[in-house]
mmCIF file of C-alpha atoms in Angstrom:
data_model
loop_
_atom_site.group_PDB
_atom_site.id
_atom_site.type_symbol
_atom_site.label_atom_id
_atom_site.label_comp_id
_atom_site.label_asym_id
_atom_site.label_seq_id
_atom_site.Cartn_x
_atom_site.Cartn_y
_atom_site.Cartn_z
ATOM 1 C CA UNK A 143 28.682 -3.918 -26.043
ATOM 2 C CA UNK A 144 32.200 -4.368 -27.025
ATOM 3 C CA UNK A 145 31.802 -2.541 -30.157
ATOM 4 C CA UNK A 146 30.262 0.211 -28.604
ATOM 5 C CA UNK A 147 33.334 0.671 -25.734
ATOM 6 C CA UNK A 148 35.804 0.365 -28.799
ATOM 7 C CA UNK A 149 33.785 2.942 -30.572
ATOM 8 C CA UNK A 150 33.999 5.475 -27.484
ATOM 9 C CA UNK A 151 37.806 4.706 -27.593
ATOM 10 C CA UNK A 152 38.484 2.900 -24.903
ATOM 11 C CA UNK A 153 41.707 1.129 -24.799
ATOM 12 C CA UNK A 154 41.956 -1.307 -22.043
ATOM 13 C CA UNK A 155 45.250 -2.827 -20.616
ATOM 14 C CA UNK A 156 44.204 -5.936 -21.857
ATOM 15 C CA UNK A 157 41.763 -8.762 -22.755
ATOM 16 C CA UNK A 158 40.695 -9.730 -19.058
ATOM 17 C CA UNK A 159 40.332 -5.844 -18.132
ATOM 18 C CA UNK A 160 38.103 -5.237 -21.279
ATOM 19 C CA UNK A 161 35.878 -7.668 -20.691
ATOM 20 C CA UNK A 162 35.807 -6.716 -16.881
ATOM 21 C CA UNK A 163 34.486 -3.418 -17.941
ATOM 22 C CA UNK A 164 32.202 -4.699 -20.435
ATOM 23 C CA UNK A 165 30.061 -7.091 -17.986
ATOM 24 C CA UNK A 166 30.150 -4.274 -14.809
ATOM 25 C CA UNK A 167 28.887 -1.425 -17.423
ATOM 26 C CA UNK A 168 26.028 -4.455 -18.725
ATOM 27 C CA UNK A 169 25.505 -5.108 -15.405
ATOM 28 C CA UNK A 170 24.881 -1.829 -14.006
ATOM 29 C CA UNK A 171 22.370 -0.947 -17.573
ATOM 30 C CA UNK A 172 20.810 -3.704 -15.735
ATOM 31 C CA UNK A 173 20.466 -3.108 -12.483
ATOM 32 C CA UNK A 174 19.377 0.595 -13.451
ATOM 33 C CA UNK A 175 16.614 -0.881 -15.140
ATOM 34 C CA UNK A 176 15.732 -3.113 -12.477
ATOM 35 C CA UNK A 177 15.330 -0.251 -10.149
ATOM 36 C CA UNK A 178 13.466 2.054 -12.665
ATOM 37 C CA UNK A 179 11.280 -0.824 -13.071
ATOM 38 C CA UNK A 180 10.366 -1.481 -9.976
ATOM 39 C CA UNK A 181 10.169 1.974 -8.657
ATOM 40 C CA UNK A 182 7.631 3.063 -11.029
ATOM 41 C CA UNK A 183 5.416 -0.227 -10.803
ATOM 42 C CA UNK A 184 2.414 1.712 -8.769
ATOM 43 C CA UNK A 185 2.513 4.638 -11.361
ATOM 44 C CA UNK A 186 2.406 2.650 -14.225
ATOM 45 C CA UNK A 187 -0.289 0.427 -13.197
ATOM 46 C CA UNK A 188 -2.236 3.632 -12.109
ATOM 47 C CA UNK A 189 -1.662 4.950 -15.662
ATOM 48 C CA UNK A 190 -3.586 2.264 -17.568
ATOM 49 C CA UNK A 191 -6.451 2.029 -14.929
ATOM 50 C CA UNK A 192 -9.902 1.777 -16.154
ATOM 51 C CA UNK A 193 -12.205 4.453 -15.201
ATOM 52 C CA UNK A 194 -13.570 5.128 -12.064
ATOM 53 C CA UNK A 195 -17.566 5.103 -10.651
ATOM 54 C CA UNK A 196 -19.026 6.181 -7.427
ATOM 55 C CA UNK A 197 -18.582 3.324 -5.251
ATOM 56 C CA UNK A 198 -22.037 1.828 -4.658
ATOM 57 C CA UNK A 199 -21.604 -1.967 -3.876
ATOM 58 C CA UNK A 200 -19.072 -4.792 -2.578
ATOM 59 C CA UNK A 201 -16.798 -5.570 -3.629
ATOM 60 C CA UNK A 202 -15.627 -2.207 -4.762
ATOM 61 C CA UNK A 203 -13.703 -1.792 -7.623
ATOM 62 C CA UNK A 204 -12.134 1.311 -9.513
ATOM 63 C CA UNK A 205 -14.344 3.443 -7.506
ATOM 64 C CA UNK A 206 -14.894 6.660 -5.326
ATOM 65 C CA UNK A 207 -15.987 6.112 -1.687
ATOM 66 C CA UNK A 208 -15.904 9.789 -0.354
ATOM 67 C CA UNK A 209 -13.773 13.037 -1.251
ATOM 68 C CA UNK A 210 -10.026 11.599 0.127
ATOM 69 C CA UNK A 211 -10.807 7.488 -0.292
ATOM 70 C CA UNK A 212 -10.772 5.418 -3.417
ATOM 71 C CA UNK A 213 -10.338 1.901 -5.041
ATOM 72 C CA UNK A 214 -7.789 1.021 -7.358
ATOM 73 C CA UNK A 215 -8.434 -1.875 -8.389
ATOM 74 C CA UNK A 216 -9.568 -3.822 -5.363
ATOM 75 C CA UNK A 217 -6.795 -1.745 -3.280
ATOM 76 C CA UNK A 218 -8.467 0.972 -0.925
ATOM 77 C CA UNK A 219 -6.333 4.225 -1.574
ATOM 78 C CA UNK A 220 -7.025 7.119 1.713
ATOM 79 C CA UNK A 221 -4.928 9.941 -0.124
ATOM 80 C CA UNK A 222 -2.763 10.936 2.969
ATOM 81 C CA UNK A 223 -2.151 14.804 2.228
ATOM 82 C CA UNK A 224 -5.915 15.820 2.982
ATOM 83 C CA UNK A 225 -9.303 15.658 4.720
ATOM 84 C CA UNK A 226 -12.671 15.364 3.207
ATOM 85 C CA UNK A 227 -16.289 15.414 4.532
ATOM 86 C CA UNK A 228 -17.470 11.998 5.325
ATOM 87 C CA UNK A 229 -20.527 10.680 3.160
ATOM 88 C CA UNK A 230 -20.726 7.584 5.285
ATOM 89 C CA UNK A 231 -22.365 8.643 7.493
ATOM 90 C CA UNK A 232 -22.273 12.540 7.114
ATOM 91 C CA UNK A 233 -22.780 14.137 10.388
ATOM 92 C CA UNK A 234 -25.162 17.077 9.149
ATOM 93 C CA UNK A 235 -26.903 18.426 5.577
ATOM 94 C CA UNK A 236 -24.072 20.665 5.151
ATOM 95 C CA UNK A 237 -20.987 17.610 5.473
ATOM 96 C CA UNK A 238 -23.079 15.448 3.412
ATOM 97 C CA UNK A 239 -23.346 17.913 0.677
ATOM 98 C CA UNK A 240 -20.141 18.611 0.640
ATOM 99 C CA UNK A 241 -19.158 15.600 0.697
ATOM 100 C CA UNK A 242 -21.395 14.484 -2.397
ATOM 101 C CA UNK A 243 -19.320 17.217 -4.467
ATOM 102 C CA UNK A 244 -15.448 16.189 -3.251
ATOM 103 C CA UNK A 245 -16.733 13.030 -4.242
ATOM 104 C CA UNK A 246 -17.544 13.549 -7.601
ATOM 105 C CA UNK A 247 -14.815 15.521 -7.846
ATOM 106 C CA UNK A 248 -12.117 13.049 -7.091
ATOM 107 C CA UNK A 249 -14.007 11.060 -9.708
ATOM 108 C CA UNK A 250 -13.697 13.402 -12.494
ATOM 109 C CA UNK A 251 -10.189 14.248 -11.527
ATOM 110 C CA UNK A 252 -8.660 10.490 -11.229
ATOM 111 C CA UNK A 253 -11.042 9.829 -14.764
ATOM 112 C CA UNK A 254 -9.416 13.268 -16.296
ATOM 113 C CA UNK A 255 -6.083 12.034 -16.872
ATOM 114 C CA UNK A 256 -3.034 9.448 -15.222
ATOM 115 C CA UNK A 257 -2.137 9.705 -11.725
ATOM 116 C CA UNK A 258 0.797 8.791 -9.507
ATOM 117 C CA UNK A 259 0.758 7.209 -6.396
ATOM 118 C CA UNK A 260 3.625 8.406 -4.321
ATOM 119 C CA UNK A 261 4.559 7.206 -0.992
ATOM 120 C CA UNK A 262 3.625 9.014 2.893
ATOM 121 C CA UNK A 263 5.262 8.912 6.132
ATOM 122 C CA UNK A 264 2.992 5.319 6.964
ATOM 123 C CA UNK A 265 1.986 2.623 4.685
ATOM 124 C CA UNK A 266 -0.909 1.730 6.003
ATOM 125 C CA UNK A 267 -3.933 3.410 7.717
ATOM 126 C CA UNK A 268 -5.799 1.798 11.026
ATOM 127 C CA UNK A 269 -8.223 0.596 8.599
ATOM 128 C CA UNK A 270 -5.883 -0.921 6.017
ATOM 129 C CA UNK A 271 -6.241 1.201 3.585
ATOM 130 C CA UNK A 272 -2.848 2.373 1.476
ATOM 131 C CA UNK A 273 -1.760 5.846 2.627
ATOM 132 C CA UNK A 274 -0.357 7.577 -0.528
ATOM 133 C CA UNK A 275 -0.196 11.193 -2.229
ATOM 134 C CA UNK A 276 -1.941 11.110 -5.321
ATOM 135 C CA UNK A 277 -0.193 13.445 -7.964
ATOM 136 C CA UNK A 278 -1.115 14.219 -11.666
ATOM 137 C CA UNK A 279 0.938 16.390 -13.410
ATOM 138 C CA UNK A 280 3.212 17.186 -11.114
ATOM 139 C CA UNK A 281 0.108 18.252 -8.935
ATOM 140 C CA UNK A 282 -1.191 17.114 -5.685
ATOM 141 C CA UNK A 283 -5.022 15.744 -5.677
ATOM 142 C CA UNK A 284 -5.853 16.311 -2.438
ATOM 143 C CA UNK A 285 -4.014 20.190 -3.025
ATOM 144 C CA UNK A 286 -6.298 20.873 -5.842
ATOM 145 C CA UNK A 287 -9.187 19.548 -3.553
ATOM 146 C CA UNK A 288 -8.223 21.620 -0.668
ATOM 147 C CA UNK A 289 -7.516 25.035 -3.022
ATOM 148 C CA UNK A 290 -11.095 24.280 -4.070
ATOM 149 C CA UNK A 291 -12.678 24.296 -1.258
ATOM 150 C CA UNK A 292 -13.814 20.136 -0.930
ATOM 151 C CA UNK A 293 -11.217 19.125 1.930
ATOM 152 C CA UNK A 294 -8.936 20.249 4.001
ATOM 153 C CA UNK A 295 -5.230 19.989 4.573
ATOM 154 C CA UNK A 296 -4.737 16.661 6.892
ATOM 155 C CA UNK A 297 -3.401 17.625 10.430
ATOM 156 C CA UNK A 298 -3.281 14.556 11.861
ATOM 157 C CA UNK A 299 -6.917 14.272 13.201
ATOM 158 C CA UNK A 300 -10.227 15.045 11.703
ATOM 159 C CA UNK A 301 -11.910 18.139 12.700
ATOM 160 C CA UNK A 302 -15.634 17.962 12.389
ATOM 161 C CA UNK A 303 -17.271 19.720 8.986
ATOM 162 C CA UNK A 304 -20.611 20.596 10.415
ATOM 163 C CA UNK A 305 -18.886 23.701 12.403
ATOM 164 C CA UNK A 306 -17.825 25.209 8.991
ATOM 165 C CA UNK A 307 -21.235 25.983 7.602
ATOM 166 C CA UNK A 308 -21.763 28.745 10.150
ATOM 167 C CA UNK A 309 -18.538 30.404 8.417
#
């Protein structure tokens, strides 16, 4: 480190000085790491995930429930940006279709390539589950759901799906 603050031609007043700057700038290269570290802990664990199923029995693991919920892991994940039809129970033939395909969907999409898990407004959902904005490439999940036609923005409450067919 010394060498390095000689080499940029630094000339301090003197030996105590010197070696004052030499341990802040280590110690800041440290704490910067620190931070980066932690700060990108969700998204790198998301990045080597294994791939993920169609949830079909407990305990669930690395799997799809429906078109906006998923496991990492044993973690439930309700992406927070979005909306889609319920599968469990679907209310009519129409929500339950289209809830088959977001949910396939969000399959291939968090199998297609790394995702990052970005914080929301809450942590937490009633039911537990973490709220977060999935992104991949730069791209909101639930945003290429909705722009495909599988879910819908989130509002703040559910509207039912069944109504939609007649449109």
């Amino acid at each position: 480190m010394i060498d390095l603050i000689r080499a940029a031609g630094l000339k301090p007043a003197g030996k105590f000085s010197f070696l004052s700057l030499a341990v802040t700038l280590a110690l800041a290269v440290t704490a910067l790491a620190g931070w980066l570290v932690l700060e990108d802990r969700e998204a790198l664990a998301v990045a080597s995930a294994p791939s993920f199923s169609i949830c079909k029995k407990t305990p669930y693991e690395n799997c799809v429930v429906d078109g906006d919920t998923f496991y990492l892991g044993r973690e439930p994940i309700r992406i927070a940006d979005i909306d889609a039809p319920e599968v469990h129970p679907a209310r009519c033939p129409y929500e339950a279709e289209l809830g088959a395909m977001a949910t396939k969907r969000l399959r291939d999409i968090l199998n297609a390539r790394p995702f990052e898990l970005q914080p929301y407004e809450r942590d937490t959902d009633k039911y537990g589950r973490k709220l977060r904005v999935v992104a991949q490439g730069g791209y909101s999940v639930g945003g290429m759901l909705v722009m495909e036609g599988l879910a819908r923005t989130w509002t703040g409450h559910r509207r039912p799906w069944c109504d939609e067919q007649a449109i």
